Amino acid sequence: MDDRASLGREGERRAEQHLRALGYRIVTRNYRGPGGEIDLVALDGDTVVFVEVRTRHEDALVLPEETVVPAKQRRIVRTAGRFLRQTGSEGRTCRFDVLGITVGPQGRMAVNHVPEAFIPVW
């Protein structure tokens, strides 16, 4: 886990494991739209969950989940709207979760799952 891309991939794998253990069903990974990407789209029962995964080493100055700033939230919401339209899912209940993955000694990963991390402005 030396470079950022590798660290991010490992964090996303760990986040997916965490969500599956909670009973979520993963719909897609790395959904891309113009101007944005959503790391994971999952179903929690009937709720569509758009998941942003942030992975940082434990010596980072801020927690990973604190790095999802308003500009990033707006990009996620725009991309989520496109996903909902593209899949005919408009009107479904949805929410936006953030999973902060902190990497500690020996590569151990701690997960902080923040359901409803932000409220979308459509």
Short mmCIF file of N, CA and C in Angstrom, two decimals:
data_model
loop_
_atom_site.label_atom_id
_atom_site.label_comp_id
_atom_site.label_asym_id
_atom_site.label_seq_id
_atom_site.Cartn_x
_atom_site.Cartn_y
_atom_site.Cartn_z
N MET A 1 0.83 -1.19 0.00
CA MET A 1 0.00 0.00 0.00
C MET A 1 0.86 1.25 0.00
N ASP A 2 1.77 1.34 -0.94
CA ASP A 2 2.69 2.47 -0.95
C ASP A 2 2.11 3.70 -1.64
N ASP A 3 1.46 3.53 -2.77
CA ASP A 3 0.97 4.70 -3.48
C ASP A 3 -0.51 4.94 -3.20
N ARG A 4 -0.96 6.14 -3.53
CA ARG A 4 -2.34 6.55 -3.22
C ARG A 4 -3.39 5.68 -3.90
N ALA A 5 -3.16 5.34 -5.16
CA ALA A 5 -4.14 4.52 -5.88
C ALA A 5 -4.29 3.15 -5.23
N SER A 6 -3.19 2.55 -4.85
CA SER A 6 -3.22 1.25 -4.19
C SER A 6 -3.92 1.35 -2.84
N LEU A 7 -3.61 2.40 -2.10
CA LEU A 7 -4.24 2.63 -0.81
C LEU A 7 -5.75 2.79 -0.99
N GLY A 8 -6.16 3.55 -1.99
CA GLY A 8 -7.58 3.74 -2.26
C GLY A 8 -8.29 2.46 -2.62
N ARG A 9 -7.66 1.63 -3.46
CA ARG A 9 -8.26 0.35 -3.85
C ARG A 9 -8.43 -0.57 -2.64
N GLU A 10 -7.42 -0.61 -1.80
CA GLU A 10 -7.50 -1.43 -0.59
C GLU A 10 -8.62 -0.93 0.33
N GLY A 11 -8.73 0.38 0.46
CA GLY A 11 -9.79 0.95 1.28
C GLY A 11 -11.17 0.63 0.74
N GLU A 12 -11.32 0.70 -0.57
CA GLU A 12 -12.62 0.37 -1.18
C GLU A 12 -12.96 -1.10 -0.99
N ARG A 13 -11.97 -1.98 -1.08
CA ARG A 13 -12.22 -3.40 -0.83
C ARG A 13 -12.67 -3.63 0.61
N ARG A 14 -12.02 -2.95 1.52
CA ARG A 14 -12.38 -3.09 2.94
C ARG A 14 -13.78 -2.51 3.19
N ALA A 15 -14.09 -1.40 2.57
CA ALA A 15 -15.42 -0.79 2.71
C ALA A 15 -16.50 -1.73 2.18
N GLU A 16 -16.23 -2.35 1.05
CA GLU A 16 -17.20 -3.29 0.47
C GLU A 16 -17.43 -4.47 1.41
N GLN A 17 -16.36 -5.00 1.99
CA GLN A 17 -16.51 -6.10 2.96
C GLN A 17 -17.38 -5.67 4.13
N HIS A 18 -17.13 -4.47 4.61
CA HIS A 18 -17.89 -3.93 5.74
C HIS A 18 -19.37 -3.85 5.41
N LEU A 19 -19.69 -3.30 4.24
CA LEU A 19 -21.09 -3.14 3.84
C LEU A 19 -21.76 -4.50 3.65
N ARG A 20 -21.08 -5.42 3.01
CA ARG A 20 -21.65 -6.77 2.82
C ARG A 20 -21.94 -7.43 4.17
N ALA A 21 -21.04 -7.25 5.13
CA ALA A 21 -21.25 -7.83 6.46
C ALA A 21 -22.49 -7.25 7.14
N LEU A 22 -22.85 -6.03 6.77
CA LEU A 22 -24.06 -5.40 7.31
C LEU A 22 -25.31 -5.79 6.53
N GLY A 23 -25.13 -6.57 5.46
CA GLY A 23 -26.28 -7.02 4.68
C GLY A 23 -26.60 -6.17 3.47
N TYR A 24 -25.75 -5.22 3.15
CA TYR A 24 -25.95 -4.40 1.95
C TYR A 24 -25.65 -5.25 0.72
N ARG A 25 -26.30 -4.92 -0.38
CA ARG A 25 -26.00 -5.56 -1.66
C ARG A 25 -25.31 -4.54 -2.54
N ILE A 26 -24.12 -4.84 -3.01
CA ILE A 26 -23.36 -3.93 -3.87
C ILE A 26 -23.95 -3.99 -5.27
N VAL A 27 -24.33 -2.82 -5.79
CA VAL A 27 -24.92 -2.72 -7.12
C VAL A 27 -23.84 -2.45 -8.16
N THR A 28 -22.95 -1.52 -7.86
CA THR A 28 -21.86 -1.21 -8.78
C THR A 28 -20.71 -0.56 -8.03
N ARG A 29 -19.53 -0.66 -8.65
CA ARG A 29 -18.32 -0.03 -8.11
C ARG A 29 -17.85 1.03 -9.09
N ASN A 30 -17.32 2.11 -8.55
CA ASN A 30 -16.70 3.16 -9.35
C ASN A 30 -17.58 3.62 -10.50
N TYR A 31 -18.81 3.99 -10.18
CA TYR A 31 -19.73 4.52 -11.20
C TYR A 31 -19.23 5.91 -11.60
N ARG A 32 -19.04 6.10 -12.91
CA ARG A 32 -18.53 7.37 -13.42
C ARG A 32 -19.59 8.08 -14.25
N GLY A 33 -19.67 9.38 -14.04
CA GLY A 33 -20.51 10.24 -14.84
C GLY A 33 -19.72 11.49 -15.18
N PRO A 34 -20.25 12.34 -16.03
CA PRO A 34 -19.54 13.57 -16.34
C PRO A 34 -19.27 14.38 -15.06
N GLY A 35 -18.02 14.58 -14.76
CA GLY A 35 -17.66 15.41 -13.62
C GLY A 35 -17.68 14.73 -12.27
N GLY A 36 -17.83 13.41 -12.23
CA GLY A 36 -17.85 12.79 -10.92
C GLY A 36 -17.80 11.27 -10.94
N GLU A 37 -17.55 10.72 -9.77
CA GLU A 37 -17.49 9.28 -9.59
C GLU A 37 -18.07 8.95 -8.22
N ILE A 38 -18.73 7.82 -8.14
CA ILE A 38 -19.22 7.31 -6.86
C ILE A 38 -18.52 5.98 -6.63
N ASP A 39 -17.87 5.86 -5.49
CA ASP A 39 -17.06 4.67 -5.22
C ASP A 39 -17.89 3.40 -5.22
N LEU A 40 -18.99 3.40 -4.45
CA LEU A 40 -19.85 2.23 -4.38
C LEU A 40 -21.31 2.67 -4.39
N VAL A 41 -22.12 1.92 -5.10
CA VAL A 41 -23.57 2.09 -5.02
C VAL A 41 -24.09 0.77 -4.48
N ALA A 42 -24.89 0.86 -3.41
CA ALA A 42 -25.36 -0.35 -2.74
C ALA A 42 -26.85 -0.22 -2.43
N LEU A 43 -27.43 -1.34 -2.09
CA LEU A 43 -28.81 -1.36 -1.61
C LEU A 43 -28.80 -1.79 -0.14
N ASP A 44 -29.44 -0.99 0.68
CA ASP A 44 -29.68 -1.31 2.08
C ASP A 44 -31.18 -1.50 2.19
N GLY A 45 -31.63 -2.73 2.02
CA GLY A 45 -33.07 -2.97 1.87
C GLY A 45 -33.51 -2.37 0.55
N ASP A 46 -34.48 -1.48 0.60
CA ASP A 46 -34.97 -0.80 -0.62
C ASP A 46 -34.28 0.54 -0.85
N THR A 47 -33.40 0.94 0.04
CA THR A 47 -32.74 2.25 -0.06
C THR A 47 -31.48 2.15 -0.91
N VAL A 48 -31.36 3.05 -1.90
CA VAL A 48 -30.15 3.14 -2.70
C VAL A 48 -29.16 3.98 -1.90
N VAL A 49 -27.97 3.42 -1.69
CA VAL A 49 -26.96 4.09 -0.88
C VAL A 49 -25.76 4.41 -1.78
N PHE A 50 -25.45 5.70 -1.85
CA PHE A 50 -24.28 6.16 -2.59
C PHE A 50 -23.16 6.34 -1.56
N VAL A 51 -22.06 5.62 -1.78
CA VAL A 51 -21.01 5.53 -0.77
C VAL A 51 -19.72 6.15 -1.28
N GLU A 52 -19.21 7.10 -0.51
CA GLU A 52 -17.90 7.67 -0.76
C GLU A 52 -16.94 7.04 0.24
N VAL A 53 -15.83 6.51 -0.25
CA VAL A 53 -14.84 5.86 0.60
C VAL A 53 -13.59 6.74 0.61
N ARG A 54 -13.12 7.05 1.80
CA ARG A 54 -11.89 7.82 1.95
C ARG A 54 -10.93 7.04 2.83
N THR A 55 -9.72 6.87 2.36
CA THR A 55 -8.72 6.08 3.07
C THR A 55 -7.50 6.94 3.35
N ARG A 56 -7.04 6.92 4.58
CA ARG A 56 -5.87 7.69 4.99
C ARG A 56 -5.07 6.87 5.99
N HIS A 57 -3.79 7.18 6.09
CA HIS A 57 -2.95 6.60 7.14
C HIS A 57 -3.29 7.27 8.46
N GLU A 58 -3.07 6.57 9.54
CA GLU A 58 -3.45 7.08 10.85
C GLU A 58 -2.72 8.37 11.25
N ASP A 59 -1.61 8.68 10.60
CA ASP A 59 -0.89 9.90 10.94
C ASP A 59 -1.34 11.12 10.13
N ALA A 60 -2.42 10.97 9.36
CA ALA A 60 -2.95 12.10 8.60
C ALA A 60 -3.47 13.17 9.56
N LEU A 61 -3.50 14.40 9.10
CA LEU A 61 -3.91 15.52 9.96
C LEU A 61 -5.41 15.54 10.24
N VAL A 62 -6.21 14.99 9.33
CA VAL A 62 -7.66 14.95 9.53
C VAL A 62 -8.16 13.54 9.31
N LEU A 63 -9.32 13.26 9.87
CA LEU A 63 -9.94 11.95 9.66
C LEU A 63 -10.36 11.82 8.21
N PRO A 64 -10.32 10.62 7.66
CA PRO A 64 -10.67 10.45 6.24
C PRO A 64 -12.06 10.98 5.91
N GLU A 65 -13.04 10.71 6.78
CA GLU A 65 -14.41 11.13 6.48
C GLU A 65 -14.59 12.64 6.49
N GLU A 66 -13.66 13.37 7.11
CA GLU A 66 -13.73 14.83 7.14
C GLU A 66 -13.29 15.46 5.82
N THR A 67 -12.75 14.65 4.92
CA THR A 67 -12.26 15.19 3.65
C THR A 67 -13.33 15.27 2.57
N VAL A 68 -14.55 14.86 2.89
CA VAL A 68 -15.65 14.94 1.92
C VAL A 68 -16.28 16.32 2.09
N VAL A 69 -15.66 17.30 1.47
CA VAL A 69 -16.04 18.71 1.60
C VAL A 69 -17.26 19.02 0.74
N PRO A 70 -17.91 20.17 0.95
CA PRO A 70 -19.12 20.50 0.19
C PRO A 70 -18.98 20.41 -1.33
N ALA A 71 -17.86 20.80 -1.89
CA ALA A 71 -17.69 20.70 -3.35
C ALA A 71 -17.73 19.24 -3.79
N LYS A 72 -17.10 18.36 -3.05
CA LYS A 72 -17.12 16.93 -3.36
C LYS A 72 -18.54 16.39 -3.19
N GLN A 73 -19.24 16.82 -2.16
CA GLN A 73 -20.62 16.39 -1.95
C GLN A 73 -21.49 16.77 -3.14
N ARG A 74 -21.33 17.97 -3.66
CA ARG A 74 -22.12 18.41 -4.82
C ARG A 74 -21.84 17.53 -6.04
N ARG A 75 -20.57 17.19 -6.26
CA ARG A 75 -20.24 16.31 -7.39
C ARG A 75 -20.87 14.93 -7.22
N ILE A 76 -20.83 14.41 -6.00
CA ILE A 76 -21.43 13.10 -5.73
C ILE A 76 -22.93 13.15 -5.98
N VAL A 77 -23.60 14.20 -5.51
CA VAL A 77 -25.05 14.33 -5.69
C VAL A 77 -25.41 14.42 -7.17
N ARG A 78 -24.66 15.22 -7.94
CA ARG A 78 -24.91 15.31 -9.39
C ARG A 78 -24.76 13.96 -10.06
N THR A 79 -23.71 13.25 -9.70
CA THR A 79 -23.46 11.94 -10.29
C THR A 79 -24.53 10.94 -9.85
N ALA A 80 -24.96 11.03 -8.61
CA ALA A 80 -26.03 10.15 -8.12
C ALA A 80 -27.33 10.40 -8.89
N GLY A 81 -27.63 11.66 -9.15
CA GLY A 81 -28.83 11.99 -9.94
C GLY A 81 -28.77 11.35 -11.31
N ARG A 82 -27.61 11.39 -11.93
CA ARG A 82 -27.44 10.77 -13.25
C ARG A 82 -27.65 9.25 -13.14
N PHE A 83 -27.08 8.64 -12.11
CA PHE A 83 -27.26 7.20 -11.90
C PHE A 83 -28.74 6.86 -11.75
N LEU A 84 -29.45 7.63 -10.94
CA LEU A 84 -30.87 7.36 -10.72
C LEU A 84 -31.66 7.48 -12.03
N ARG A 85 -31.38 8.52 -12.80
CA ARG A 85 -32.07 8.69 -14.10
C ARG A 85 -31.72 7.56 -15.05
N GLN A 86 -30.45 7.22 -15.13
CA GLN A 86 -29.97 6.20 -16.07
C GLN A 86 -30.55 4.82 -15.75
N THR A 87 -30.80 4.56 -14.49
CA THR A 87 -31.29 3.24 -14.09
C THR A 87 -32.80 3.23 -13.86
N GLY A 88 -33.48 4.35 -14.16
CA GLY A 88 -34.92 4.42 -13.96
C GLY A 88 -35.30 4.34 -12.49
N SER A 89 -34.43 4.85 -11.63
CA SER A 89 -34.64 4.73 -10.18
C SER A 89 -35.08 6.04 -9.53
N GLU A 90 -35.47 7.04 -10.34
CA GLU A 90 -35.92 8.30 -9.75
C GLU A 90 -37.08 8.00 -8.81
N GLY A 91 -37.13 8.73 -7.73
CA GLY A 91 -38.21 8.53 -6.77
C GLY A 91 -37.91 7.50 -5.70
N ARG A 92 -36.85 6.72 -5.89
CA ARG A 92 -36.49 5.74 -4.85
C ARG A 92 -35.84 6.47 -3.68
N THR A 93 -36.02 5.90 -2.52
CA THR A 93 -35.35 6.44 -1.34
C THR A 93 -33.85 6.22 -1.50
N CYS A 94 -33.08 7.27 -1.23
CA CYS A 94 -31.63 7.13 -1.31
C CYS A 94 -30.97 7.92 -0.19
N ARG A 95 -29.72 7.61 0.04
CA ARG A 95 -28.95 8.35 1.04
C ARG A 95 -27.47 8.32 0.64
N PHE A 96 -26.71 9.14 1.34
CA PHE A 96 -25.29 9.31 1.05
C PHE A 96 -24.49 8.98 2.29
N ASP A 97 -23.72 7.90 2.21
CA ASP A 97 -22.88 7.46 3.33
C ASP A 97 -21.42 7.74 2.99
N VAL A 98 -20.63 7.91 4.03
CA VAL A 98 -19.18 8.02 3.89
C VAL A 98 -18.55 6.96 4.77
N LEU A 99 -17.58 6.25 4.21
CA LEU A 99 -16.80 5.30 4.99
C LEU A 99 -15.37 5.80 5.06
N GLY A 100 -14.94 6.12 6.27
CA GLY A 100 -13.57 6.54 6.50
C GLY A 100 -12.76 5.32 6.91
N ILE A 101 -11.73 5.05 6.16
CA ILE A 101 -10.85 3.91 6.44
C ILE A 101 -9.51 4.46 6.92
N THR A 102 -9.13 4.09 8.12
CA THR A 102 -7.85 4.53 8.67
C THR A 102 -6.91 3.34 8.73
N VAL A 103 -5.74 3.51 8.11
CA VAL A 103 -4.74 2.44 8.05
C VAL A 103 -3.73 2.66 9.16
N GLY A 104 -3.60 1.65 10.01
CA GLY A 104 -2.68 1.71 11.14
C GLY A 104 -1.49 0.80 10.95
N PRO A 105 -0.87 0.44 12.06
CA PRO A 105 0.31 -0.43 12.02
C PRO A 105 0.01 -1.76 11.33
N GLN A 106 1.00 -2.28 10.65
CA GLN A 106 0.90 -3.54 9.90
C GLN A 106 -0.25 -3.54 8.90
N GLY A 107 -0.68 -2.36 8.46
CA GLY A 107 -1.72 -2.27 7.44
C GLY A 107 -3.13 -2.55 7.95
N ARG A 108 -3.31 -2.64 9.25
CA ARG A 108 -4.65 -2.87 9.81
C ARG A 108 -5.56 -1.70 9.46
N MET A 109 -6.79 -2.01 9.07
CA MET A 109 -7.73 -0.98 8.65
C MET A 109 -8.90 -0.89 9.61
N ALA A 110 -9.13 0.32 10.10
CA ALA A 110 -10.29 0.60 10.95
C ALA A 110 -11.33 1.32 10.09
N VAL A 111 -12.59 0.94 10.23
CA VAL A 111 -13.67 1.50 9.42
C VAL A 111 -14.56 2.37 10.29
N ASN A 112 -14.81 3.59 9.83
CA ASN A 112 -15.80 4.46 10.46
C ASN A 112 -16.88 4.71 9.42
N HIS A 113 -18.04 4.09 9.61
CA HIS A 113 -19.16 4.21 8.68
C HIS A 113 -20.08 5.32 9.17
N VAL A 114 -20.27 6.33 8.32
CA VAL A 114 -21.14 7.46 8.65
C VAL A 114 -22.35 7.41 7.72
N PRO A 115 -23.45 6.78 8.17
CA PRO A 115 -24.66 6.78 7.35
C PRO A 115 -25.25 8.19 7.30
N GLU A 116 -25.87 8.51 6.18
CA GLU A 116 -26.46 9.85 6.01
C GLU A 116 -25.46 10.93 6.36
N ALA A 117 -24.26 10.81 5.80
CA ALA A 117 -23.17 11.74 6.11
C ALA A 117 -23.48 13.17 5.68
N PHE A 118 -24.30 13.30 4.64
CA PHE A 118 -24.72 14.64 4.22
C PHE A 118 -26.07 14.53 3.54
N ILE A 119 -26.77 15.66 3.55
CA ILE A 119 -28.11 15.73 2.94
C ILE A 119 -27.94 16.33 1.54
N PRO A 120 -28.46 15.65 0.53
CA PRO A 120 -28.27 16.15 -0.84
C PRO A 120 -29.11 17.40 -1.11
N VAL A 121 -28.54 18.27 -1.91
CA VAL A 121 -29.27 19.40 -2.46
C VAL A 121 -29.42 19.11 -3.92
N TRP A 122 -30.62 18.66 -4.30
CA TRP A 122 -30.87 18.26 -5.69
C TRP A 122 -31.06 19.48 -6.49
#
